[in-house]
Coordinates of C-alpha atoms and ligand atoms in Angstrom, one line a residue:
M1 CA -16.7 -42.2 50.0
G2 CA -16.7 -43.9 46.6
T3 CA -15.6 -47.5 46.1
S4 CA -12.0 -48.4 45.2
R5 CA -13.0 -49.2 41.7
N6 CA -14.6 -45.8 41.3
V7 CA -11.3 -44.1 42.5
L8 CA -9.2 -46.1 40.0
E9 CA -11.5 -45.1 37.2
V10 CA -11.2 -41.5 38.1
I11 CA -7.4 -41.7 38.3
R12 CA -7.4 -43.4 34.8
G13 CA -9.8 -40.6 33.6
I14 CA -7.2 -38.0 34.6
Y15 CA -5.1 -38.9 31.7
N16 CA -7.9 -37.9 29.3
V17 CA -8.3 -34.6 31.2
D18 CA -4.5 -34.1 30.7
Q19 CA -5.1 -34.1 27.0
L20 CA -8.2 -32.1 26.9
L21 CA -7.6 -29.2 29.3
S22 CA -4.7 -27.2 30.7
G23 CA -4.1 -24.5 33.2
K24 CA -6.9 -23.3 35.6
E25 CA -9.6 -25.3 33.7
Y26 CA -7.5 -28.5 34.2
I27 CA -7.2 -27.8 38.0
R28 CA -10.9 -27.2 38.3
E29 CA -11.6 -30.4 36.5
L30 CA -9.2 -32.3 38.8
I31 CA -10.9 -30.8 41.9
H32 CA -14.3 -31.7 40.6
R33 CA -13.3 -35.3 39.9
L34 CA -11.5 -35.6 43.2
A35 CA -14.6 -34.4 45.1
K36 CA -16.7 -36.9 43.2
A37 CA -14.3 -39.9 43.6
L38 CA -13.9 -39.3 47.3
N39 CA -17.5 -38.2 47.7
V40 CA -16.4 -35.2 49.9
K41 CA -18.2 -31.9 50.4
Y42 CA -15.2 -29.6 50.2
V43 CA -12.0 -29.3 48.3
M44 CA -9.7 -26.4 48.7
V45 CA -6.4 -25.5 46.9
G46 CA -4.5 -22.6 48.3
H47 CA -1.1 -21.1 49.1
A48 CA 0.5 -19.3 52.0
I49 CA 0.6 -15.6 51.5
K50 CA 4.2 -14.3 51.3
P51 CA 6.4 -13.0 52.8
Q52 CA 5.2 -13.8 56.4
E53 CA 3.2 -16.9 55.4
K54 CA 0.9 -16.5 58.3
S55 CA -2.3 -17.0 56.4
V56 CA -3.5 -18.9 53.4
L57 CA -5.3 -17.6 50.3
T58 CA -7.4 -20.2 48.6
D59 CA -7.0 -20.3 44.8
Y60 CA -9.9 -22.8 44.4
L61 CA -12.7 -23.4 46.8
Y62 CA -15.2 -26.1 46.0
S63 CA -18.2 -26.7 48.1
D64 CA -21.2 -29.0 47.4
G65 CA -20.5 -29.5 43.7
K66 CA -19.6 -25.9 42.8
F67 CA -16.8 -23.4 43.0
I68 CA -17.4 -20.5 45.5
D69 CA -15.6 -17.3 46.3
N70 CA -12.0 -17.7 47.6
V71 CA -11.2 -16.9 51.2
T72 CA -8.2 -16.0 53.3
Y73 CA -7.7 -17.7 56.7
E74 CA -5.1 -17.7 59.5
L75 CA -2.7 -20.5 59.6
E76 CA -2.3 -20.4 63.3
G77 CA -4.6 -22.9 65.0
S78 CA -5.5 -24.5 61.7
P79 CA -4.5 -28.1 60.6
C80 CA -3.2 -26.5 57.5
A81 CA -0.2 -25.1 59.4
D82 CA 1.2 -28.7 59.9
V83 CA 0.5 -29.5 56.2
L84 CA 2.6 -26.6 55.0
C85 CA 5.4 -27.6 57.3
G86 CA 5.5 -31.3 56.4
T87 CA 6.0 -33.2 53.2
R88 CA 3.1 -35.7 53.4
V89 CA -0.6 -36.0 54.0
S90 CA -2.1 -34.8 57.4
C91 CA -5.3 -36.5 58.2
Y92 CA -8.0 -36.1 60.8
G93 CA -10.7 -38.6 59.9
E94 CA -13.2 -37.2 62.4
N95 CA -13.6 -34.6 65.2
V96 CA -11.4 -32.1 63.5
Q97 CA -13.2 -29.1 65.0
H98 CA -12.6 -30.3 68.5
L99 CA -8.9 -30.8 67.7
F100 CA -8.6 -27.3 66.2
P101 CA -11.1 -25.2 68.2
R102 CA -9.6 -21.8 67.1
D103 CA -10.2 -22.6 63.4
Q104 CA -13.2 -20.5 62.3
L105 CA -13.3 -22.0 58.8
L106 CA -13.7 -25.5 60.1
K107 CA -16.6 -24.2 62.2
D108 CA -18.2 -22.3 59.4
M109 CA -18.0 -25.4 57.2
K110 CA -19.2 -27.7 59.9
A111 CA -16.3 -29.9 59.0
Q112 CA -15.9 -33.3 60.7
S113 CA -13.0 -34.7 58.8
Y114 CA -9.9 -33.1 57.2
M115 CA -7.1 -34.3 54.9
G116 CA -4.4 -32.0 53.6
A117 CA -1.4 -32.6 51.4
P118 CA 1.3 -30.1 50.4
F119 CA 2.2 -29.9 46.8
F120 CA 5.5 -29.1 45.3
S121 CA 7.0 -28.1 42.0
P122 CA 8.9 -30.9 40.1
D123 CA 12.1 -29.4 41.5
G124 CA 10.9 -29.6 45.1
E125 CA 9.7 -26.0 45.9
L126 CA 6.7 -25.9 48.2
L127 CA 3.9 -24.3 46.2
G128 CA 0.7 -24.8 48.3
L129 CA -1.7 -27.3 49.7
L130 CA -4.7 -29.4 48.7
V131 CA -7.3 -30.0 51.3
V132 CA -10.4 -32.2 51.3
M133 CA -13.0 -31.9 54.1
D134 CA -16.4 -33.3 54.8
A135 CA -19.2 -32.9 57.2
Q136 CA -19.0 -36.7 57.8
P137 CA -16.1 -38.8 59.1
F138 CA -13.8 -40.2 56.4
K139 CA -13.6 -43.9 55.6
E140 CA -11.0 -45.9 53.7
L141 CA -8.3 -43.5 54.9
E142 CA -5.4 -45.3 53.3
L143 CA -6.9 -45.2 49.8
M144 CA -7.9 -41.6 50.3
T145 CA -4.4 -40.7 51.3
S146 CA -3.0 -42.2 48.1
V147 CA -5.6 -40.4 46.0
V148 CA -5.0 -37.0 47.7
E149 CA -1.2 -37.4 47.3
F150 CA -1.7 -38.3 43.7
F151 CA -3.9 -35.3 43.0
A152 CA -1.6 -33.0 45.0
A153 CA 1.3 -34.1 42.8
R154 CA -0.7 -33.4 39.6
I155 CA -1.8 -30.0 40.9
G156 CA 1.8 -29.1 41.8
A157 CA 3.0 -29.9 38.3
E158 CA 0.2 -27.8 36.8
Y159 CA 1.0 -24.9 39.2
R160 CA 4.6 -24.9 38.0
R161 CA 3.5 -25.1 34.4
L162 CA 1.2 -22.1 34.9
D163 CA 3.9 -20.2 36.7
V164 CA 6.4 -20.8 33.8
E165 CA 3.6 -19.8 31.4
E166 CA 2.9 -16.6 33.4
T167 CA 6.6 -15.7 33.5
L168 CA 6.9 -16.3 29.8
K169 CA 3.8 -14.2 29.2
Q170 CA 5.2 -11.4 31.4
H171 CA 8.5 -11.6 29.5
N172 CA 6.6 -11.3 26.2
E173 CA 4.6 -8.4 27.4
D174 CA 7.7 -6.7 28.7
L175 CA 9.3 -7.3 25.3
E176 CA 6.3 -6.1 23.5
K177 CA 6.3 -2.9 25.6
L178 CA 9.9 -2.4 25.0
V179 CA 9.4 -2.8 21.2
Q180 CA 6.5 -0.4 21.3
E181 CA 8.5 2.2 23.3
R182 CA 11.4 1.9 20.9
T183 CA 9.1 2.2 17.9
M184 CA 7.6 5.3 19.4
Q185 CA 11.1 6.7 19.9
L186 CA 12.0 5.9 16.4
I187 CA 8.9 7.5 15.0
S188 CA 9.5 10.7 16.9
Q189 CA 13.1 10.7 15.8
E190 CA 11.9 10.2 12.2
K191 CA 9.4 13.0 12.7
L192 CA 12.2 15.3 13.9
A193 CA 14.3 14.2 11.0
T194 CA 11.5 15.0 8.6
I195 CA 11.0 18.4 10.1
G196 CA 14.8 19.0 9.7
R197 CA 14.6 17.9 6.1
I198 CA 11.7 20.2 5.3
T199 CA 13.5 23.1 6.9
L200 CA 16.6 22.4 4.9
G201 CA 14.5 22.0 1.8
I202 CA 12.9 25.4 2.3
A203 CA 16.3 26.9 3.2
H204 CA 17.8 25.5 0.0
E205 CA 15.0 26.6 -2.3
L206 CA 14.8 30.1 -0.9
K207 CA 18.6 30.6 -0.9
N208 CA 18.9 31.4 -4.6
P209 CA 16.1 34.0 -4.9
L210 CA 17.2 35.6 -1.6
N211 CA 20.8 35.8 -2.8
I212 CA 19.6 37.5 -6.0
I213 CA 17.5 40.0 -4.0
I214 CA 20.4 40.7 -1.7
N215 CA 22.9 41.3 -4.6
A216 CA 20.4 43.5 -6.5
S217 CA 19.9 45.5 -3.3
E218 CA 23.6 45.9 -2.9
L219 CA 23.8 47.1 -6.4
L220 CA 21.1 49.7 -5.7
M221 CA 23.0 51.0 -2.7
S222 CA 26.2 51.7 -4.6
S223 CA 26.5 55.3 -5.7
E224 CA 27.7 54.7 -9.4
I225 CA 24.6 53.1 -10.7
D226 CA 23.0 54.3 -13.9
S227 CA 19.2 54.6 -14.2
E228 CA 18.9 51.5 -16.5
S229 CA 20.8 49.2 -14.1
R230 CA 18.7 50.7 -11.3
R231 CA 15.5 49.8 -13.1
R232 CA 16.8 46.3 -13.8
A233 CA 17.9 45.8 -10.1
L234 CA 14.4 46.9 -8.9
D235 CA 12.9 44.6 -11.4
M236 CA 14.9 41.6 -10.2
I237 CA 14.1 42.4 -6.6
Y238 CA 10.4 42.4 -7.5
Q239 CA 10.6 39.3 -9.6
Y240 CA 12.5 37.2 -7.1
G241 CA 10.4 38.4 -4.2
V242 CA 7.5 37.0 -6.1
R243 CA 9.5 33.9 -6.9
A244 CA 10.3 33.3 -3.2
N245 CA 6.6 33.7 -2.4
D246 CA 5.7 31.2 -5.1
I247 CA 8.2 28.7 -3.7
I248 CA 6.6 28.9 -0.3
T249 CA 3.1 28.6 -1.9
N250 CA 4.1 25.5 -3.9
M251 CA 5.7 23.9 -0.8
L252 CA 2.5 24.5 1.2
K253 CA 0.5 23.0 -1.7
Q254 CA 2.8 19.9 -1.8
A255 CA 2.6 19.6 2.0
R256 CA -1.1 19.5 1.7
Q257 CA -0.7 16.8 -1.0
D258 CA -2.3 19.2 -3.4
E259 CA -1.8 17.4 -6.6
N260 CA -3.6 19.8 -8.9
M261 CA -0.4 20.9 -10.5
Q262 CA -1.1 20.5 -14.2
P263 CA 1.5 20.4 -17.0
E264 CA 1.7 23.6 -19.0
R265 CA 3.2 24.2 -22.4
I266 CA 6.5 26.1 -21.7
D267 CA 9.2 27.5 -23.9
V268 CA 12.2 25.8 -22.3
S269 CA 14.7 27.7 -24.4
T270 CA 13.5 30.9 -22.8
L271 CA 13.4 29.3 -19.4
L272 CA 17.0 28.2 -19.6
S273 CA 18.2 31.6 -21.1
H274 CA 16.4 33.4 -18.3
A275 CA 18.0 31.1 -15.6
L276 CA 21.5 31.9 -17.0
D277 CA 20.7 35.6 -17.3
V278 CA 19.4 35.8 -13.7
F279 CA 22.2 33.7 -12.3
F280 CA 25.1 35.8 -13.8
R281 CA 23.5 39.1 -13.2
S282 CA 23.2 38.2 -9.5
R283 CA 26.9 37.1 -9.2
N284 CA 29.3 39.7 -7.8
D285 CA 32.6 37.7 -8.0
I286 CA 34.5 39.8 -10.4
S287 CA 37.6 37.5 -10.6
L288 CA 35.6 34.6 -12.0
K289 CA 33.3 36.8 -14.1
S290 CA 36.2 38.5 -15.9
K291 CA 38.0 35.2 -16.8
L292 CA 35.0 33.0 -17.5
R293 CA 34.4 31.8 -21.0
K294 CA 30.8 31.1 -21.7
S295 CA 29.7 29.2 -24.7
I296 CA 26.0 29.1 -24.9
H297 CA 24.0 27.4 -27.7
I298 CA 20.3 27.4 -27.1
S299 CA 18.0 26.4 -30.0
P300 CA 15.1 28.8 -29.8
H301 CA 11.4 28.1 -29.1
V302 CA 11.7 24.5 -27.9
E303 CA 8.4 23.9 -26.1
L304 CA 7.7 21.2 -23.6
N305 CA 4.8 20.1 -21.4
L306 CA 6.2 20.9 -18.0
I307 CA 4.8 20.6 -14.5
D308 CA 6.1 23.3 -12.2
S309 CA 8.1 25.4 -14.6
P310 CA 9.5 27.7 -11.9
G311 CA 10.8 24.5 -10.3
V312 CA 12.5 23.6 -13.6
E313 CA 14.1 27.0 -13.8
R314 CA 15.4 26.6 -10.2
M315 CA 16.7 23.2 -11.3
F316 CA 18.8 24.9 -14.1
I317 CA 20.1 27.5 -11.6
N318 CA 21.1 24.7 -9.2
V319 CA 23.1 22.9 -11.9
I320 CA 24.7 26.2 -13.1
D321 CA 25.5 27.2 -9.5
N322 CA 27.3 23.8 -9.0
A323 CA 29.3 24.3 -12.2
V324 CA 30.3 27.9 -11.3
Y325 CA 31.3 26.8 -7.8
A326 CA 33.5 24.1 -9.2
L327 CA 35.1 26.6 -11.6
S328 CA 35.8 29.2 -9.0
E329 CA 37.2 26.5 -6.7
K330 CA 39.6 25.4 -9.4
L331 CA 40.5 29.0 -10.2
Q332 CA 41.4 29.8 -6.6
R333 CA 43.7 26.7 -6.5
S334 CA 45.3 27.4 -9.9
D335 CA 48.4 29.5 -10.4
G336 CA 46.9 31.6 -13.1
G337 CA 47.0 29.4 -16.2
F338 CA 43.5 28.1 -15.8
I339 CA 40.7 29.3 -18.0
P340 CA 37.3 28.5 -16.6
E341 CA 34.8 27.5 -19.2
L342 CA 31.1 26.9 -19.1
R343 CA 29.2 25.4 -21.9
V344 CA 25.5 25.3 -22.1
D345 CA 23.7 23.6 -25.0
L346 CA 20.1 23.0 -25.7
H347 CA 18.9 21.2 -28.9
V348 CA 16.4 18.8 -30.1
E349 CA 17.5 15.3 -31.1
R350 CA 15.2 12.5 -32.3
G351 CA 12.1 14.2 -30.8
R352 CA 13.7 14.7 -27.4
C353 CA 15.0 17.9 -25.9
Q354 CA 18.6 17.5 -24.7
I355 CA 20.3 20.0 -22.4
R356 CA 24.0 19.8 -21.6
I357 CA 25.6 22.0 -18.9
R358 CA 29.4 21.4 -18.8
D359 CA 32.2 23.0 -16.9
N360 CA 36.0 22.3 -16.8
G361 CA 36.1 22.8 -13.0
T362 CA 37.2 20.5 -10.2
G363 CA 35.3 17.5 -11.5
I364 CA 33.9 14.7 -9.4
P365 CA 36.0 11.7 -8.3
Q366 CA 34.6 8.4 -9.8
T367 CA 33.7 7.0 -6.3
H368 CA 31.6 10.1 -5.5
L369 CA 29.8 10.1 -8.8
L370 CA 27.2 7.5 -7.7
H371 CA 26.3 9.6 -4.7
V372 CA 26.1 13.2 -5.9
C373 CA 22.3 13.0 -6.4
D374 CA 21.7 11.5 -2.9
E375 CA 19.8 13.7 -0.5
F376 CA 22.2 15.7 1.7
Y377 CA 25.3 14.6 -0.2
T378 CA 27.7 17.6 -0.2
T379 CA 31.4 18.2 -0.2
K380 CA 30.9 21.8 0.5
P381 CA 31.6 23.4 3.9
P382 CA 28.6 24.0 6.2
G383 CA 26.7 27.1 5.2
E384 CA 27.7 26.8 1.6
G385 CA 25.9 23.6 0.6
T386 CA 23.0 21.6 1.9
G387 CA 23.4 18.7 -0.6
L388 CA 19.9 19.1 -1.9
G389 CA 20.6 20.8 -5.2
L390 CA 21.1 17.7 -7.4
W391 CA 18.6 15.6 -5.5
V392 CA 15.9 18.2 -6.1
A393 CA 17.1 18.7 -9.7
K394 CA 16.9 15.0 -10.5
Q395 CA 13.4 14.7 -9.0
M396 CA 12.2 17.7 -10.9
V397 CA 13.4 16.3 -14.2
E398 CA 12.0 12.8 -13.4
K399 CA 8.6 14.4 -12.4
N400 CA 8.6 15.7 -15.9
R401 CA 9.3 12.2 -17.4
G402 CA 12.9 13.3 -18.2
T403 CA 16.3 11.8 -17.5
F404 CA 19.1 13.3 -15.5
D405 CA 22.7 12.1 -15.9
I406 CA 26.1 13.3 -14.9
L407 CA 29.5 12.6 -16.5
S408 CA 32.7 13.7 -14.9
K409 CA 36.4 13.3 -14.6
E410 CA 38.2 14.6 -11.6
N411 CA 40.1 17.8 -12.2
E412 CA 38.9 17.9 -15.8
Y413 CA 35.2 18.4 -16.3
T414 CA 31.6 17.8 -15.2
E415 CA 28.7 17.5 -17.6
V416 CA 25.1 17.3 -16.6
I417 CA 22.9 15.9 -19.4
I418 CA 19.1 16.4 -19.1
E419 CA 16.7 15.0 -21.6
F420 CA 13.0 15.7 -21.8
P421 CA 10.5 13.8 -24.1
E422 CA 7.7 15.2 -26.2
V423 CA 9.1 18.3 -27.8
F424 CA 6.6 20.6 -29.5
L425 CA 8.4 22.5 -32.3
L426 CA 6.6 25.6 -33.3
A427 CA 6.7 24.7 -37.0
E428 CA 5.4 21.1 -37.0
P429 CA 6.4 19.2 -40.2
E430 CA 3.6 18.6 -42.6
V431 CA 2.3 15.0 -42.8
T432 CA 2.3 13.8 -46.5
S433 CA 0.6 10.7 -47.6
Ligands
ATP1 N1 29.7 20.7 -11.6 C1 30.2 20.1 -10.5 N2 31.6 20.0 -10.3 C2 32.1 19.3 -9.3 N3 31.4 18.8 -8.3 C3 30.1 18.8 -8.4 C4 29.4 19.5 -9.4 N4 28.1 19.4 -9.3 C5 27.9 18.7 -8.1 N5 29.1 18.4 -7.6 C6 29.3 17.6 -6.3 O1 28.1 17.1 -5.9 C7 27.8 17.5 -4.6 C8 26.3 17.6 -4.5 O2 25.8 18.7 -5.2 P1 24.4 19.3 -4.8 O3 24.1 20.4 -5.8 O4 23.4 18.2 -4.6 O5 24.7 19.9 -3.4 P2 25.6 21.1 -3.0 O6 25.9 21.9 -4.2 O7 26.7 20.5 -2.2 O8 24.7 21.9 -2.0 P3 23.4 22.7 -2.4 O9 22.3 22.0 -1.7 O10 23.6 24.1 -1.9 O11 23.2 22.6 -3.9 C9 28.5 18.8 -4.4 O12 28.8 19.1 -3.1 C10 29.8 18.5 -5.2 O13 30.7 17.7 -4.4
MG2 MG1 24.3 22.5 -5.5

């Protein structure tokens, strides 16, 4: 047993430990200092195993200057049973084995003396016990009691702190898990949404060529078809079959991030004329066709550097399709006085190619105008529109460094204005110095 001075120094030293260590390391250091101050062979810190609380599991077992493996022992017949029932220190300064003959641990340790103190959380909950034992009888029992009580109180506070820390850690882990699960759910939802989007995209792109093929086939099936129309219908079926195939090939290329699409010099005048031609030849609605006034002004041979020229042609068809839809809607609603008009104009202005496609159909309300180029924005009934036409069109133009604008007034007109830079005119002006 150390001197009183020694003990006081150790107790003072605890305040340094407070600042340097925390958690299990702190408790180990306390145990180590306690063993040294009291000069005892064994120190044990443990807790009763719930729910029956018939045995104790040691959390720290210190023997002869080092920590050894923890053990479990029966409470019945052990001095620890009283410790865990009481509130203060239990002490057997000598002969402890004789007093508790059924306690195997005391025997194994050859313990002569025993002192145990329960420790509590700051709010009074019993958390465990601190025991010191020695192979010699204890001396200075009063001083030892105070020291053991003091250490037990410190250990109790640290146990509670660790407990709170553990609960917090558990909460954090649970939260982390929840966030991870939620993120996984969102990712899979996003994946599904992407798949849906791709499917809609493919559906939208294929709809036009397939419609053309279907209409041309219907034409072929009618009995009054002359040989010239027959040849043209077959030609369209072939051309648009190839087109549908190209669309799929391009989409696959894009899906594989294949960026080797190079700009090609394309006659955009021919591209637009062709789009108009194909579109109207494939339309079967006689009532609109017979009333429609078309005013088409396309300056010939305007060439541009274009990426994905079939895509640009599809873009023209999308815009024309919207215009014709708006015209036939208005025609259906009108009482006969309405004359549907479609104006298409392509010309070069200050080195830029400007294309205007204008209809005097239903028009677009001012509040909708901002959204018509949004993905999936449509006012058409399901099955008639996917809301991708203008979104794709705008992207296609921008991919070719052009601009895409829409002017409209509800019930009066809609005008799509597309501009492409870098026009190549076939007859370039001579440079004179
Ligand atoms: N010329 C137009 N006149 C009136 N409204 C138009 C016109 N063009 C586009 N809109 C409006 O913009 C919306 C979006 O057009 P967009 O082409 O993107 O999709 P959609 O035509 O509805 O469907 P789809 O994907 O089949 O083209 C249309 O639903 C329509 O409300
Ligand atoms: Mg459309």
